DNA sequence: GCCGTTTTCGGCCCGACTGTTTTCAGTCG
């Protein structure tokens, strides 16, 4: 798999990821503290996120007032543009802001106002006009901005409870286009909203999707089937399951789908598209197309939405029209002739190639510069793939909280084609995980080294996952750490620290001369706890400078670094380790999620230490020994 | 509100399904 450097060099226009591009630098002899972050230190954290949220709210509220849909869309694009900046929007010049795609004079002025005052007057005015509770009304399936506005203006609805009251009182039935069925659907949707689950972790969704694909694929009328949507793009959480099938008998297929035993509610049922909600609150969308249109449909249904919109814009600019049935030639007025055959439709690659692009991995289809990076003939750098991984550098045995012996861990690594494994049990402060004290660790090191004789083809390292204590010091003395072949340093406790404290804590670990990898850097749990919120740009700079890799912990509960952090680390020139944090045999299978996350962060194979050959990895290790 | 290798005005991705409608608006993917 390949990708181009283009997001930072192709266009004369400033692109979001151009902001903090790191220049190559020589590795310093010692790991000295950086001093260039004084300004960052003083600034409030998370400002880009806040600004993006403000523009998104501007979109929602102005839409409720019936604003022009293209203007509403422009607010949404501005929100995305700010969100994906690597630098702080508040510290950018107006000209630099306006050079970013989706940000014009008006948006730049609002950002400037936010930087100065911490607020946007236009947004505040909208907030004053519109009941805050209308947002939860908008969250009901089937209620969009037009309906919400009518409910508010004409039926006095201001939140969910007043909506229920207005339905009971008959006020809602008086609105135009409000028949019995619409109201019944609304009641069901309100009831369902109480029980509905939020976004599912990818590791929970994947087995469900695979089972469903297998089950539907076994039907004789199904010719080809695959999952699509955010699951195929490898997002850490999944809003629903999107399944694409090819069939010539879509009626029976849709009927089979909508009458599956786990279906609680059929949202829509048609011949090309159906949606159901399961008893567990999971939504599943099924689209059915003829076999020869599979590629176009898979491209559409995989998304993401913003990627699709960009791709369709590109098609128009090149004299085509693109939809889920194919790429079609258009005439001068942009029209497609009736009954015209598609220029491309069978496979995804046909679509991309016809548009002058290479096929690109779904993980990168997020409208984050990929259409520039994958122009046919562009200079390419290979992106990491699962078969590139040749080392597991973070795993636990029964000595601490793992389920496997040293030999079981090593033989499984060997079975998977790895050449290197680092055994890294917990350190003494992790007493709840049976962390090893100094005496036990020394015994353990000897036991790990003794395994080398039994696995002569494996490079086996005695390591530790040493706890990064709350002040950034490590849980073992330097003397002890020096006796280890490999050191992963990870934060486990005090994960609610202030960003500045957390940053300094992690910087200390990164700069430690005996640390190879910063493990699960934020300690977040997906759909669980937010974890630390350090100033990531400072971590990247220090990691690069001090020859410390940042870990992507592949476990689907962690995925830490997350995708956006990986992208930042790559742009800053860091090395990344993709580890499974193995506690049991099945944890090796978590690697797939780590790879998806790495690809979402555009991680080149060459920036991932787990892809090195055995000698190169050992040489990399020895820089810190 | 944003934007421009045919444009500084006039477009802006595009289609399926539903309900309530005599021709389509609204919502969603
Ligand atoms: N062209 C186009 N495609 C869309 C639009 N909305 C959705 N799609 C496509 C791309 C999406 O990835 C795909 C599935 O829609 P979903 O709403 O399920 O989104 P997605 O799976 O990306 O995210 P999710 O985790 O479900 O929230 O359908 C749209 O407005 N235009
Ligand atoms: Mg989806
Ligand atoms: Mg969907
Ligand atoms: Zn661990």
XYZ file of C-alpha atoms (C1' of nucleotides) and ligand atoms in Angstrom:
688
model
C 0.000 0.000 0.000
C 1.357 3.358 -0.954
C 0.716 7.033 -0.486
C 2.279 10.326 -1.403
C 3.846 13.079 0.640
C 1.574 15.447 -1.135
C -0.427 16.802 1.781
C 2.535 18.932 2.724
C 4.041 19.801 -0.631
C 1.663 19.516 -3.553
C -0.428 22.638 -3.469
C 0.517 26.263 -3.342
C -2.482 26.791 -1.125
C -1.843 26.162 2.543
C -3.441 22.886 3.552
C -4.449 21.991 7.096
C -1.585 19.620 7.683
C 1.032 21.964 6.319
C 1.007 24.003 9.491
C 3.375 22.132 11.754
C 5.452 20.193 9.322
C 8.682 19.181 10.901
C 11.986 19.673 9.084
C 14.503 16.860 9.268
C 16.933 17.389 12.089
C 19.980 15.574 13.353
C 19.601 13.474 16.471
C 21.146 15.351 19.410
C 23.799 13.631 21.523
C 21.838 14.002 24.726
C 18.158 14.301 25.427
C 17.899 17.908 26.495
C 14.608 19.513 27.441
C 13.074 21.540 24.630
C 12.422 25.185 25.388
C 10.474 26.307 22.343
C 7.024 25.729 23.782
C 6.701 28.691 26.129
C 3.822 30.206 24.167
C 1.932 26.921 23.976
C 2.305 26.577 27.706
C 0.295 29.688 28.357
C -2.448 29.085 25.869
C -5.636 27.279 26.731
C -5.833 23.674 25.567
C -8.305 22.249 23.084
C -9.161 25.538 21.451
C -9.435 24.110 17.938
C -11.955 21.592 19.191
C -13.955 24.369 20.812
C -13.911 26.503 17.670
C -14.949 23.562 15.534
C -17.800 22.846 17.942
C -18.840 26.501 17.726
C -19.038 26.358 13.921
C -20.955 23.090 14.069
C -23.425 24.684 16.498
C -23.660 27.680 14.197
C -24.649 25.248 11.439
C -27.277 23.490 13.562
C -28.835 26.675 14.919
C -28.873 28.637 11.666
C -30.393 25.600 9.964
C -33.172 25.654 12.571
C -33.854 29.247 11.596
C -34.160 28.190 7.964
C -30.855 29.603 6.719
C -29.616 28.861 3.195
C -28.525 25.214 3.107
C -25.258 26.055 1.355
C -24.405 28.551 4.034
C -25.176 25.927 6.660
C -22.925 23.559 4.773
C -20.179 26.169 4.686
C -20.312 26.349 8.506
C -19.941 22.574 8.640
C -16.947 22.671 6.280
C -15.379 25.407 8.368
C -15.851 23.270 11.478
C -14.067 20.359 9.826
C -11.297 22.578 8.513
C -10.531 23.922 11.998
C -10.813 20.489 13.581
C -8.171 18.997 11.326
C -5.600 21.759 11.776
C -2.392 20.663 13.473
C -1.558 24.189 14.613
C -3.681 26.351 16.889
C -6.235 28.284 14.824
C -6.172 31.102 17.387
C -2.507 31.771 16.800
C -2.732 31.905 13.000
C -2.711 35.035 10.896
C -5.902 35.916 9.074
C -4.228 35.426 5.672
C -3.021 31.955 6.647
C -6.489 31.023 7.860
C -8.138 32.243 4.675
C -5.719 30.194 2.600
C -7.217 27.032 4.125
C -9.853 25.304 2.066
C -13.292 26.057 3.539
C -12.225 29.123 5.515
C -13.034 32.547 4.070
C -13.086 36.092 5.383
C -16.181 35.580 7.501
C -14.895 32.425 9.172
C -11.457 33.942 9.772
C -13.104 36.940 11.441
C -15.117 34.666 13.725
C -11.965 32.761 14.697
C -10.227 36.048 15.412
C -13.138 37.120 17.586
C -13.011 33.812 19.436
C -9.274 34.163 20.013
C -9.765 37.625 21.489
C -12.946 37.183 23.502
C -13.454 33.446 23.858
C -16.870 33.709 22.205
C -18.626 34.318 18.876
C -21.297 37.011 18.996
C -23.239 35.546 16.076
C -23.446 32.228 17.854
C -24.469 33.854 21.122
C -27.313 35.659 19.343
C -28.582 32.394 17.876
C -28.352 30.699 21.265
C -30.459 33.473 22.753
C -33.174 32.939 20.137
C -33.404 29.152 20.067
C -34.344 26.905 23.011
C -31.381 24.762 23.990
C -33.615 21.688 24.299
C -34.417 21.724 20.579
C -31.099 19.964 19.971
C -32.352 16.817 21.714
C -35.505 17.015 19.575
C -33.271 17.081 16.498
C -31.615 13.921 17.786
C -34.830 11.929 17.252
C -34.666 9.699 14.187
C -36.870 11.191 11.467
C -36.936 14.713 12.893
C -34.772 17.086 10.906
C -34.374 20.863 10.989
C -37.636 21.619 9.154
C -39.770 19.472 11.429
C -38.017 20.660 14.579
C -38.581 24.254 13.578
C -42.284 23.649 12.873
C -42.682 21.821 16.197
C -41.072 24.759 17.970
C -42.782 27.669 16.212
C -46.238 26.167 15.686
C -46.596 23.689 18.543
C -44.492 25.285 21.276
C -42.069 22.337 21.522
C -38.817 23.303 23.274
C -37.425 19.917 24.357
C -38.180 16.188 24.449
C -40.710 16.299 27.266
C -42.689 19.140 25.686
C -42.606 17.183 22.429
C -44.236 14.196 24.105
C -46.774 16.516 25.724
C -47.545 18.191 22.394
C -48.096 14.811 20.766
C -50.520 13.770 23.521
C -52.408 17.080 23.446
C -52.948 16.838 19.688
C -50.984 20.014 18.982
C -48.531 18.141 16.772
C -51.302 16.599 14.659
C -52.414 20.093 13.662
C -49.134 20.763 11.844
C -49.022 20.436 8.051
C -47.922 17.034 6.722
C -48.418 15.438 10.136
C -50.526 12.354 9.609
C -51.167 9.425 11.935
C -48.248 7.377 10.622
C -45.766 10.205 11.017
C -46.838 10.734 14.621
C -46.734 7.020 15.371
C -43.207 6.834 13.946
C -42.230 9.828 16.040
C -43.508 8.172 19.220
C -41.585 4.987 18.447
C -38.433 6.955 17.708
C -38.724 8.818 21.020
C -39.137 5.538 22.879
C -36.198 4.021 21.026
C -33.991 7.020 21.774
C -34.277 6.194 25.492
C -32.792 2.712 25.003
C -30.489 3.282 22.028
C -26.808 2.623 22.517
C -24.312 5.228 21.374
C -21.418 4.494 19.053
C -19.978 1.000 19.343
C -16.279 0.230 19.710
C -14.830 -1.203 16.509
C -13.738 -4.380 18.285
C -17.320 -5.012 19.373
C -18.802 -4.169 15.972
C -16.403 -6.206 13.818
C -17.466 -9.691 14.968
C -21.134 -8.725 14.680
C -20.554 -7.477 11.133
C -18.547 -10.525 10.107
C -21.257 -12.856 11.414
C -23.955 -10.896 9.582
C -21.975 -10.841 6.342
C -21.491 -14.602 6.596
C -25.155 -15.218 7.379
C -26.545 -13.075 4.546
C -23.794 -14.218 2.205
C -24.967 -17.799 2.660
C -28.320 -16.947 1.063
C -28.483 -18.321 -2.464
C -29.677 -14.993 -3.887
C -26.544 -13.148 -2.683
C -23.728 -12.969 -5.259
C -21.281 -10.760 -3.371
C -21.378 -9.088 0.040
C -19.118 -6.874 2.145
C -19.315 -4.417 5.000
C -18.732 -0.738 4.272
C -19.096 2.552 6.180
C -16.996 3.622 9.143
C -16.272 -0.019 10.005
C -14.425 -0.521 6.712
C -12.659 2.789 7.239
C -11.467 1.494 10.602
C -12.829 4.223 12.838
C -12.400 3.550 16.543
C -16.177 3.700 17.039
C -18.972 2.712 14.673
C -22.352 4.464 14.479
C -24.090 1.658 12.603
C -23.314 -1.362 10.424
C -23.368 -0.657 6.684
C -23.609 -3.772 4.513
C -23.495 -3.913 0.717
C -24.825 -6.919 -1.200
C -25.180 -7.806 -4.861
C -28.256 -9.726 -5.899
C -30.713 -10.112 -8.740
C -33.546 -10.827 -6.309
C -33.408 -7.920 -3.933
C -37.042 -8.288 -2.781
C -36.560 -11.650 -1.028
C -33.167 -10.539 0.264
C -34.626 -7.396 1.830
C -37.461 -9.429 3.282
C -35.001 -11.877 4.826
C -32.976 -8.986 6.215
C -35.919 -7.149 7.744
C -37.353 -10.277 9.356
C -34.154 -11.471 11.032
C -34.938 -12.540 14.614
C -32.853 -9.797 16.209
C -34.671 -6.992 14.356
C -36.733 -4.825 16.690
C -37.846 -2.160 14.233
C -37.731 -1.684 10.469
C -36.862 1.932 9.731
C -37.122 1.752 5.936
C -37.534 -1.135 3.539
C -37.088 -0.717 -0.183
C -35.651 -2.694 -3.084
C -32.181 -1.131 -3.002
C -31.956 0.057 0.575
C -33.288 -1.047 3.961
C -32.510 -0.061 7.538
C -33.340 -1.891 10.746
C -32.721 -1.425 14.428
C -31.903 -4.498 16.489
C -33.082 -5.348 19.979
C -29.704 -4.192 21.227
C -30.205 -0.720 19.730
C -27.803 -1.267 16.840
C -28.783 0.124 13.434
C -27.949 -1.920 10.343
C -28.196 -0.505 6.814
C -28.274 -2.840 3.833
C -27.877 -1.695 0.231
C -28.386 -4.012 -2.708
C -27.109 -3.339 -6.245
C -26.487 -5.427 -9.386
C -23.155 -7.241 -9.433
C -21.628 -5.081 -12.170
C -22.133 -1.961 -10.015
C -20.456 -3.351 -6.927
C -17.403 -1.095 -7.123
C -19.327 2.151 -7.453
C -21.698 1.152 -4.670
C -18.894 0.031 -2.348
C -17.068 3.286 -2.966
C -20.222 5.247 -2.137
C -21.200 3.184 0.890
C -17.691 3.148 2.362
C -17.497 6.922 2.385
C -16.740 8.911 4.374
C -19.370 11.360 3.390
C -16.902 14.226 2.976
C -14.606 12.058 0.867
C -17.577 11.188 -1.363
C -18.513 14.829 -1.788
C -14.945 15.754 -2.751
C -14.715 12.860 -5.174
C -18.004 13.808 -6.813
C -16.794 17.397 -7.116
C -13.683 16.094 -8.808
C -15.824 14.039 -11.169
C -17.826 17.124 -12.140
C -14.667 19.125 -12.722
C -13.507 16.413 -15.112
C -16.782 16.268 -17.024
C -18.305 13.293 -15.220
C -21.030 12.604 -12.711
C -20.484 10.084 -9.905
C -23.100 8.240 -7.881
C -23.448 4.801 -6.299
C -24.198 3.206 -9.692
C -21.145 4.389 -11.517
C -19.099 7.153 -13.057
C -20.935 8.665 -16.039
C -19.848 11.010 -18.797
C -21.719 14.319 -18.674
C -22.479 16.798 -21.450
C -21.519 20.473 -21.352
C -24.458 21.284 -19.088
C -23.507 18.530 -16.671
C -26.298 16.169 -17.695
C -25.971 12.426 -18.181
C -27.747 10.970 -21.231
C -30.707 8.719 -20.419
C -29.671 5.092 -20.373
C -25.983 5.979 -20.609
C -23.606 3.202 -19.617
C -21.104 4.033 -16.873
C -17.480 4.766 -17.677
C -16.585 2.785 -14.542
C -18.580 0.842 -11.955
C -17.404 -2.752 -11.469
C -14.560 -2.279 -9.002
C -13.536 0.635 -6.808
C -10.216 0.903 -8.580
C -12.035 1.457 -11.892
C -13.716 4.553 -10.428
C -10.560 6.020 -8.917
C -8.445 5.328 -11.985
C -10.976 6.941 -14.310
C -10.738 10.052 -12.137
C -6.953 10.163 -12.377
C -6.410 8.693 -8.913
C -4.895 5.562 -7.481
C -7.139 3.268 -5.498
C -6.722 4.301 -1.895
C -7.249 2.382 1.342
C -10.625 3.043 2.971
C -8.806 4.078 6.143
C -7.577 7.195 4.379
C -10.908 8.266 2.865
C -11.683 11.049 5.296
C -11.136 14.138 3.141
C -7.836 14.849 4.844
C -5.798 15.458 1.726
C -6.016 11.980 0.176
C -7.320 13.169 -3.190
C -4.135 15.190 -3.605
C -1.894 12.439 -2.245
C -3.220 9.712 -4.535
C -3.084 11.498 -7.865
C -1.834 8.969 -10.429
C 1.891 9.215 -10.911
C 2.600 11.098 -7.681
C 5.695 10.272 -5.622
C 4.860 7.521 -3.194
C 5.863 6.242 0.202
C 4.572 2.842 1.341
C 2.062 2.989 4.178
C 2.206 0.309 6.866
C 0.249 -2.888 6.328
C -0.430 -5.804 8.628
C 1.962 -8.201 6.872
C 4.794 -5.699 7.413
C 4.666 -6.252 11.183
C 7.483 -8.549 12.336
C 7.803 -7.804 16.056
C 5.644 -7.644 19.173
C 7.224 -5.249 21.623
C 4.725 -5.117 24.500
C 3.403 -8.236 26.205
C 2.746 -9.748 29.612
C 3.259 -13.170 31.170
C 1.793 -14.880 34.207
C 4.564 -13.155 36.171
C 2.311 -10.078 36.250
C -1.255 -10.055 34.855
C -0.854 -12.080 31.653
C -2.357 -15.509 30.986
C 0.594 -16.972 29.074
C 4.033 -18.267 29.964
C 7.156 -16.871 28.365
C 7.346 -19.859 26.023
C 3.686 -19.613 25.031
C 4.102 -15.936 24.150
C 7.260 -16.553 22.160
C 5.998 -19.549 20.240
C 2.843 -17.707 19.203
C 4.937 -14.759 18.027
C 7.071 -17.168 16.031
C 3.992 -18.878 14.606
C 2.810 -15.468 13.384
C 6.045 -14.918 11.499
C 7.620 -12.446 13.899
C 11.380 -12.338 14.388
C 11.399 -10.391 17.659
C 9.441 -10.280 20.886
C 9.932 -8.121 23.961
C 8.466 -9.442 27.199
C 7.311 -6.452 29.208
C 5.574 -7.252 32.469
C 4.246 -4.586 34.819
C 6.409 -2.786 37.362
C 6.021 -2.764 41.123
C 3.558 0.136 41.536
C 1.066 -1.823 39.469
C 0.393 -4.050 42.456
C -3.183 -4.743 41.294
C -1.611 -6.238 38.158
C 0.913 -8.215 40.249
C 3.722 -5.912 39.105
C 7.246 -7.181 39.677
C 9.457 -5.805 42.393
C 13.237 -5.568 41.849
C 13.987 -9.077 43.048
C 11.321 -10.731 40.958
C 12.307 -8.692 37.917
C 15.918 -9.868 38.083
C 14.729 -13.492 38.228
C 12.346 -12.809 35.353
C 15.095 -11.337 33.179
C 17.110 -14.521 33.618
C 14.083 -16.675 32.779
C 13.410 -14.664 29.601
C 17.019 -14.909 28.490
C 16.952 -18.633 29.166
C 14.150 -18.979 26.599
C 16.561 -17.931 23.851
C 18.082 -21.385 23.838
C 14.668 -22.934 23.153
C 13.789 -20.489 20.327
C 17.049 -19.995 18.433
C 15.355 -18.264 15.506
C 13.669 -15.640 17.699
C 15.167 -12.417 19.017
C 13.888 -12.374 22.595
C 14.230 -9.288 24.784
C 13.768 -8.988 28.504
C 11.831 -5.823 29.045
C 9.393 -4.073 31.294
C 6.302 -1.970 30.965
C 7.507 0.404 33.608
C 4.916 2.667 35.160
C 5.264 6.385 34.496
C 4.484 7.731 37.959
C 2.381 10.860 38.347
C 5.446 13.134 38.438
C 6.954 11.550 35.319
C 9.589 9.531 37.140
C 9.790 5.810 36.446
C 8.914 2.932 38.735
C 12.384 1.341 38.604
C 15.836 2.797 39.194
C 18.062 3.585 36.229
C 20.435 0.852 37.404
C 17.686 -1.707 37.072
C 16.347 -0.306 33.791
C 19.841 -0.556 32.343
C 19.759 -4.306 32.892
C 16.697 -4.598 30.685
C 16.999 -5.040 26.937
C 13.822 -3.088 26.239
C 11.758 -0.512 28.121
C 8.185 0.535 27.464
C 7.100 3.346 29.783
C 3.358 3.792 30.233
C 1.056 5.924 32.388
C -1.523 3.856 34.296
C -2.691 6.023 37.214
C -3.422 9.720 37.781
C -5.048 9.969 34.365
C -7.110 13.044 35.234
C -4.132 15.364 35.532
C -4.295 18.873 34.130
C -2.961 19.052 30.559
C 0.153 21.010 31.537
C 1.032 18.588 34.337
C 0.335 15.618 32.088
C 2.495 17.059 29.329
C 5.465 17.566 31.627
C 4.976 14.112 33.102
C 5.042 12.399 29.713
C 7.878 14.584 28.414
C 9.995 13.365 31.301
C 9.356 9.753 30.329
C 10.007 10.418 26.649
C 13.328 12.133 27.438
C 14.483 9.357 29.748
C 17.671 7.974 28.194
C 16.710 4.346 28.867
C 13.129 4.423 27.517
C 12.438 2.998 24.058
C 8.685 3.433 23.779
C 6.025 5.565 25.424
C 3.195 3.042 25.851
C -0.494 3.971 25.484
C 0.450 7.647 25.872
C -2.872 9.061 27.059
C -4.303 6.075 28.928
C -7.712 6.738 27.433
C -10.313 3.980 27.120
C -12.554 4.166 24.065
C -16.108 4.910 25.222
C -14.673 4.815 28.726
C -12.387 7.430 30.190
C -10.876 10.375 28.307
C -7.376 9.850 29.729
C -4.615 12.450 29.722
C -4.858 15.423 27.359
C -1.243 16.493 26.905
C -0.025 19.057 24.374
C 0.696 16.451 21.728
C 2.955 18.648 19.598
C 5.408 18.847 22.501
C 5.405 15.077 22.888
C 6.066 14.607 19.165
C 8.983 17.036 19.182
C 10.582 15.418 22.226
C 10.005 11.885 20.951
C 11.683 12.711 17.680
C 14.570 14.427 19.388
C 15.152 11.729 22.014
C 14.836 8.621 19.837
C 11.728 7.437 21.659
C 8.933 5.721 19.742
C 5.306 6.495 20.498
C 3.073 3.449 20.792
C -0.142 2.686 19.027
C -1.620 0.296 21.542
C -3.690 -1.870 19.223
C -6.217 -3.133 21.721
C -9.645 -1.918 20.600
C -10.396 -0.659 24.099
C -7.351 1.641 23.911
C -6.273 2.524 20.356
C -3.807 4.897 21.949
C -2.241 6.774 20.138
C -5.527 7.492 18.353
C -5.714 8.112 14.590
C -5.385 11.906 14.726
C -2.397 11.633 17.058
C -0.690 9.238 14.679
C -1.151 11.741 11.879
C 0.410 14.448 14.013
C 3.296 12.216 15.052
C 3.991 11.264 11.442
C 3.951 14.895 10.361
C 6.398 15.678 13.168
C 8.762 12.927 12.046
C 8.340 10.534 14.982
C 8.891 6.801 15.060
C 5.841 4.735 16.013
C 5.509 1.261 17.538
C 2.369 -0.809 16.895
C 1.905 -3.211 19.806
C -0.815 -5.550 21.006
C -0.172 -5.334 24.750
C -0.627 -9.098 24.771
C -2.163 -10.594 27.906
C -3.671 -13.676 26.237
C -3.369 -15.520 22.933
C -6.291 -13.740 21.281
C -4.726 -10.340 21.959
C -2.382 -10.916 19.031
C -5.508 -10.553 16.885
C -5.979 -6.976 18.096
C -3.138 -6.013 15.749
C -5.650 -5.420 12.939
C -7.188 -2.526 14.831
C -3.786 -1.009 15.462
C -2.990 -1.246 11.762
C -6.276 0.426 10.825
C -5.503 3.221 13.267
C -1.971 3.553 11.904
C -3.264 3.805 8.358
C -5.829 6.387 9.399
C -2.830 8.358 10.631
C -0.977 7.843 7.292
C 1.850 5.974 9.038
C 4.574 5.019 6.549
C 6.030 1.541 6.878
C 9.441 3.133 7.362
C 8.244 5.042 10.449
C 7.027 1.898 12.209
C 9.755 0.102 14.159
C 7.818 -3.191 14.182
C 8.465 -3.443 10.424
C 12.264 -3.349 10.747
C 14.220 -6.509 10.124
C 15.721 -8.118 13.217
C 19.130 -6.511 12.867
C 17.769 -3.047 12.183
C 15.411 -3.260 15.133
C 18.267 -4.346 17.391
C 20.394 -1.473 16.127
C 17.546 0.932 16.817
C 17.241 -0.501 20.337
C 20.958 -0.185 21.044
C 20.963 3.564 20.481
C 19.549 3.717 23.987
C 21.755 1.042 25.569
C -20.442 31.290 3.368
C -16.992 29.674 -0.020
C -14.908 29.482 -4.361
C -12.597 29.998 -9.435
C -6.401 25.810 -15.450
C -13.378 27.546 -19.127
C -16.111 31.626 -13.824
C -15.667 37.147 -8.918
C -21.538 35.366 -10.041
C -23.943 31.543 -9.563
C -23.220 27.420 -8.626
C -22.608 24.229 -4.345
C -22.964 15.599 -4.347
C -26.600 12.858 -5.286
C -30.065 9.281 -4.741
C -33.661 6.090 -1.847
C -37.552 5.876 0.936
C -41.684 7.615 3.378
C -45.936 9.888 4.077
C -49.182 12.734 2.523
C -49.273 14.624 -1.251
C -52.195 15.252 -6.596
C -46.565 16.293 -7.651
C -43.032 16.403 -3.682
C -40.814 17.893 0.866
C -38.192 16.077 4.300
C -34.878 13.026 6.097
C -31.389 10.057 5.688
C -27.368 7.380 3.724
N -22.457 10.953 -1.353
C -22.910 10.843 -0.106
N -22.644 9.733 0.584
C -23.097 9.659 1.845
C -23.826 10.693 2.470
N -24.135 10.301 3.713
C -23.608 9.094 3.862
N -22.971 8.679 2.746
C -22.254 7.425 2.528
C -20.862 7.564 3.068
C -20.971 6.938 4.423
O -19.750 6.468 4.903
C -21.926 5.805 4.133
C -22.592 5.251 5.342
O -23.264 6.296 6.015
P -23.263 6.385 7.605
O -24.221 7.442 7.991
O -23.493 5.043 8.179
O -21.828 6.960 7.962
P -20.495 6.222 8.424
O -20.626 4.758 8.353
O -19.396 6.817 7.625
O -20.297 6.697 9.924
P -21.037 6.141 11.216
O -20.004 5.505 12.067
O -22.094 5.184 10.786
O -21.590 7.349 11.886
O -22.876 6.386 3.244
C -24.066 11.864 1.719
O -24.683 12.828 2.200
N -23.600 11.888 0.427
Mg -22.208 3.820 9.232
Mg -25.404 3.837 7.819
Zn 0.733 -3.537 28.977
